[in-house]
PDB file of C-alpha atoms in Angstrom:
ATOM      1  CA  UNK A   1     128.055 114.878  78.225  1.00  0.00           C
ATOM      2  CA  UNK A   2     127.304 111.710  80.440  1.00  0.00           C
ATOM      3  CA  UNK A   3     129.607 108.585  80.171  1.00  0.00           C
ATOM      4  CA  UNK A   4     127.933 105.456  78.612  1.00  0.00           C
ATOM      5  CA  UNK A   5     127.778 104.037  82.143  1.00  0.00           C
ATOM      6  CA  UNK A   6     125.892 107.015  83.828  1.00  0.00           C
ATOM      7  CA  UNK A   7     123.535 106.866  80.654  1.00  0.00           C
ATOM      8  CA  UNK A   8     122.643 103.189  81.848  1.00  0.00           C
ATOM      9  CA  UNK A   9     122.066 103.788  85.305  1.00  0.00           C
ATOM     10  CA  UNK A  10     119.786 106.435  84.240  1.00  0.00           C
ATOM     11  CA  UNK A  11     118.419 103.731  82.065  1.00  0.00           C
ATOM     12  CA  UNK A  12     117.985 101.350  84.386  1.00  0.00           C
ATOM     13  CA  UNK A  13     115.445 104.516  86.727  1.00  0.00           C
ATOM     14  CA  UNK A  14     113.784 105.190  83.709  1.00  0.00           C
ATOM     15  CA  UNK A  15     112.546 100.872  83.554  1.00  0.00           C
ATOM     16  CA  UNK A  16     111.540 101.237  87.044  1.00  0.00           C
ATOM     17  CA  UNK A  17     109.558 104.379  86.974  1.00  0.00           C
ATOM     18  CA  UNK A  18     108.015 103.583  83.741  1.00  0.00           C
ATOM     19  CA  UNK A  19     107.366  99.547  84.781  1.00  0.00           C
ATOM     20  CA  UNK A  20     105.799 100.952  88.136  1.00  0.00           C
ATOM     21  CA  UNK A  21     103.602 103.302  85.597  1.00  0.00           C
ATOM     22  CA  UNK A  22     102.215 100.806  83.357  1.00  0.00           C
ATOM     23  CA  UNK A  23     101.679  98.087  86.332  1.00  0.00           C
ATOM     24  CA  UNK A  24      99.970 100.960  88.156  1.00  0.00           C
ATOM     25  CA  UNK A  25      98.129 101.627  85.640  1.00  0.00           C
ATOM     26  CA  UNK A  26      96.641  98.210  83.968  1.00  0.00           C
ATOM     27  CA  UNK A  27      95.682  97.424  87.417  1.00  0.00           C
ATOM     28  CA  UNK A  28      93.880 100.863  87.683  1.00  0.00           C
ATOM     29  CA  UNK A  29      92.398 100.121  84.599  1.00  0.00           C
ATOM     30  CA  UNK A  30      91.157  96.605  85.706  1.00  0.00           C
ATOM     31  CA  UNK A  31      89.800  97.904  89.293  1.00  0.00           C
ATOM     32  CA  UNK A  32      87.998 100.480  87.221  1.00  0.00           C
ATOM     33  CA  UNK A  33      86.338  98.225  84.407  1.00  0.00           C
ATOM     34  CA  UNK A  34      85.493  95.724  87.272  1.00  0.00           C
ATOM     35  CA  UNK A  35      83.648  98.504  88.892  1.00  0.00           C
ATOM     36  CA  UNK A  36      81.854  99.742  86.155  1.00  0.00           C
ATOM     37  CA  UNK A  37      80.749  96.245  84.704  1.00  0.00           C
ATOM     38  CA  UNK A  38      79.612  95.078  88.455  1.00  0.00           C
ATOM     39  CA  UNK A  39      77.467  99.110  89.625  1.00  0.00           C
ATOM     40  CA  UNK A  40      74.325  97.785  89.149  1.00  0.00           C
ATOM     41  CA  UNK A  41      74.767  94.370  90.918  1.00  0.00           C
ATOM     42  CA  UNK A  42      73.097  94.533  93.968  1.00  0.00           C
ATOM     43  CA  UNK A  43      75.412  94.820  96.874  1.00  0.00           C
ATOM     44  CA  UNK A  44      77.666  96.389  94.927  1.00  0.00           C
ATOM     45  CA  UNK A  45      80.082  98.635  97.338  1.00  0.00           C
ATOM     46  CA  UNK A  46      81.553 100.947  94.773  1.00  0.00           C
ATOM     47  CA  UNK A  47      79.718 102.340  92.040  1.00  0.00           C
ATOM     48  CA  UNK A  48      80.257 104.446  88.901  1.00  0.00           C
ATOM     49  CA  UNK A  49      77.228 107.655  88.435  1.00  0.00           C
ATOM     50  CA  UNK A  50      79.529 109.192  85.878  1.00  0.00           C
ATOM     51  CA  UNK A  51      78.026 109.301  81.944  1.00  0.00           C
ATOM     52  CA  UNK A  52      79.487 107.619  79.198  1.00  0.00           C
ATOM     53  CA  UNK A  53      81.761 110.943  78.387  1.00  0.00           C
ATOM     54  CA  UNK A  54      83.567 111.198  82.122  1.00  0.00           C
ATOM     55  CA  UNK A  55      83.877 107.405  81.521  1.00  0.00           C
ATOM     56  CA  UNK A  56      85.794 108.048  77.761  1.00  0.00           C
ATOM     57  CA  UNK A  57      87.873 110.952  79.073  1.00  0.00           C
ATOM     58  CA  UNK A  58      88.765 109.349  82.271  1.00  0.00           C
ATOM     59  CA  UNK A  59      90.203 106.239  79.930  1.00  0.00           C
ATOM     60  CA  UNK A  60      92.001 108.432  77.631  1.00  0.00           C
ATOM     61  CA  UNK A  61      93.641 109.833  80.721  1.00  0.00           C
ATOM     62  CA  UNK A  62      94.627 106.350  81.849  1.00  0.00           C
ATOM     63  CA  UNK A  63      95.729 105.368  78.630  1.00  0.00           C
ATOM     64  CA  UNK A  64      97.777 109.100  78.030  1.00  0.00           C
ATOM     65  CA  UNK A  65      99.908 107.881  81.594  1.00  0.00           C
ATOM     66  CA  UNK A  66     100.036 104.178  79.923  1.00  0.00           C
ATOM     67  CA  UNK A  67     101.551 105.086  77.346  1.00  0.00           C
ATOM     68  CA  UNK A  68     103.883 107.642  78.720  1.00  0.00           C
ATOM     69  CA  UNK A  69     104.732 104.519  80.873  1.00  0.00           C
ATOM     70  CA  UNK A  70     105.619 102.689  77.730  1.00  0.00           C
ATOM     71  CA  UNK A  71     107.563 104.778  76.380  1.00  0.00           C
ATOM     72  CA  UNK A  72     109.829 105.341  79.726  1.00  0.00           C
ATOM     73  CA  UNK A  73     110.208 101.940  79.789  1.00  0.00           C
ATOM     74  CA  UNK A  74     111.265 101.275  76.183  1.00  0.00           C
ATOM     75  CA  UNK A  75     113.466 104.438  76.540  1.00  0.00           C
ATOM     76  CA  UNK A  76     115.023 102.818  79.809  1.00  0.00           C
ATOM     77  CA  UNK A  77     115.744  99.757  77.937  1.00  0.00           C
ATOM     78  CA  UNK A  78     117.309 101.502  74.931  1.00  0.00           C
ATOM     79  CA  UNK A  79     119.704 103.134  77.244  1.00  0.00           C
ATOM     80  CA  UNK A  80     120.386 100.020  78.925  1.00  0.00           C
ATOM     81  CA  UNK A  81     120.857  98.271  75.984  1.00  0.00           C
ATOM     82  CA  UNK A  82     123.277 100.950  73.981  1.00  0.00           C
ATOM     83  CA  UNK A  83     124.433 102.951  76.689  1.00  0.00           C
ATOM     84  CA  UNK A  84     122.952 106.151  74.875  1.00  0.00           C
ATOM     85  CA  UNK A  85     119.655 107.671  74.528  1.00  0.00           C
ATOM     86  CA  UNK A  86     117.329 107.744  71.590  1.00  0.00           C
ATOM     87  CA  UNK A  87     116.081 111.155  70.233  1.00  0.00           C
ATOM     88  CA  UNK A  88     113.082 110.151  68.994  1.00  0.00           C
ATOM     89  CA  UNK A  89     112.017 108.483  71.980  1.00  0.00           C
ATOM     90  CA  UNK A  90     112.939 112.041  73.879  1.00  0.00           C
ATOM     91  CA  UNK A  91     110.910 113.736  71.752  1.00  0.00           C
ATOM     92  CA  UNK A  92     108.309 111.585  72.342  1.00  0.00           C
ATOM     93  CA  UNK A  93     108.595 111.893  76.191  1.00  0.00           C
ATOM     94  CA  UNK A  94     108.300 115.618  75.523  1.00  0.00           C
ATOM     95  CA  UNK A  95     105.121 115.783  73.128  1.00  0.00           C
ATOM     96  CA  UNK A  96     103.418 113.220  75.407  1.00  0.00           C
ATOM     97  CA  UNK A  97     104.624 115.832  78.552  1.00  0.00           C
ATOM     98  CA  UNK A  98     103.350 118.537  76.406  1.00  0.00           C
ATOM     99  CA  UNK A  99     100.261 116.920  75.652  1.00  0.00           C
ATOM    100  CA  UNK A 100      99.835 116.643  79.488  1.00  0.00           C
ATOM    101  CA  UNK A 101      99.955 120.036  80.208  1.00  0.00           C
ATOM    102  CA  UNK A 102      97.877 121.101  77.600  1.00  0.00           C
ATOM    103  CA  UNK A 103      94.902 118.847  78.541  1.00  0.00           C
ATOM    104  CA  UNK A 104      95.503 119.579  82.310  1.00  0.00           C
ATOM    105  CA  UNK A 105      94.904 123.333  81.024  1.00  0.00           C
ATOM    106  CA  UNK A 106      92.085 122.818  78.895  1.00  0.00           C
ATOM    107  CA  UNK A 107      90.462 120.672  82.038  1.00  0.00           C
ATOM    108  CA  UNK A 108      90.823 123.517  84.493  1.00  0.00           C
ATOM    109  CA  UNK A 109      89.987 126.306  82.359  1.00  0.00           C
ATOM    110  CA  UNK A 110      86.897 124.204  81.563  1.00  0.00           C
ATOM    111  CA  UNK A 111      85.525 123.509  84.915  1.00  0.00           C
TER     112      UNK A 111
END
């Protein structure tokens, strides 16, 4: 058992990890929408050569860390907030992790 003000500390890495997450990813997001709207402007420096399929599952993976990023963060403020942790936002954290692994399987056995 953790004391209430262990549980906050802990709440207080769990905002930062999942803020730096969700800012890492929106601006991932952006630089890669950006680049895909602007690949056949001429002069154009980066450009995407992927189909319409690599471009949906490469969004679902930025949207799968997004919202794992979320839900850090909301869990991080719970525990700030109460000084204990919420159980349904754990087991979220773990069927999101699960989820994860699963797809990372499926995408090497795949390939």
């Amino acid at each position: 058992l953790k004391s209430r003000s262990v549980i906050r500390e802990l709440g207080f890495v769990l905002v930062f990890l999942g803020g730096i997450l969700v800012a890492g990813m929106a601006f991932l997001i952006f630089w890669t929408s950006n680049m895909i709207v602007n690949s056949d402007k001429p002069g154009a420096t980066s450009r995407f050569t992927g189909s319409k399929s690599d471009m949906m599952f490469m969004y679902a993976i930025f949207g799968l860390v997004l919202v794992f990023g979320l839900t850090s963060l909301v869990a991080g403020l719970w525990q700030i907030i109460f000084g204990r942790r919420n159980l349904m936002l754990v087991w979220i954290m773990l069927g999101l992790g699960a989820v994860f692994m699963i797809a990372g399987t499926l995408v090497q056995y795949l390939t």
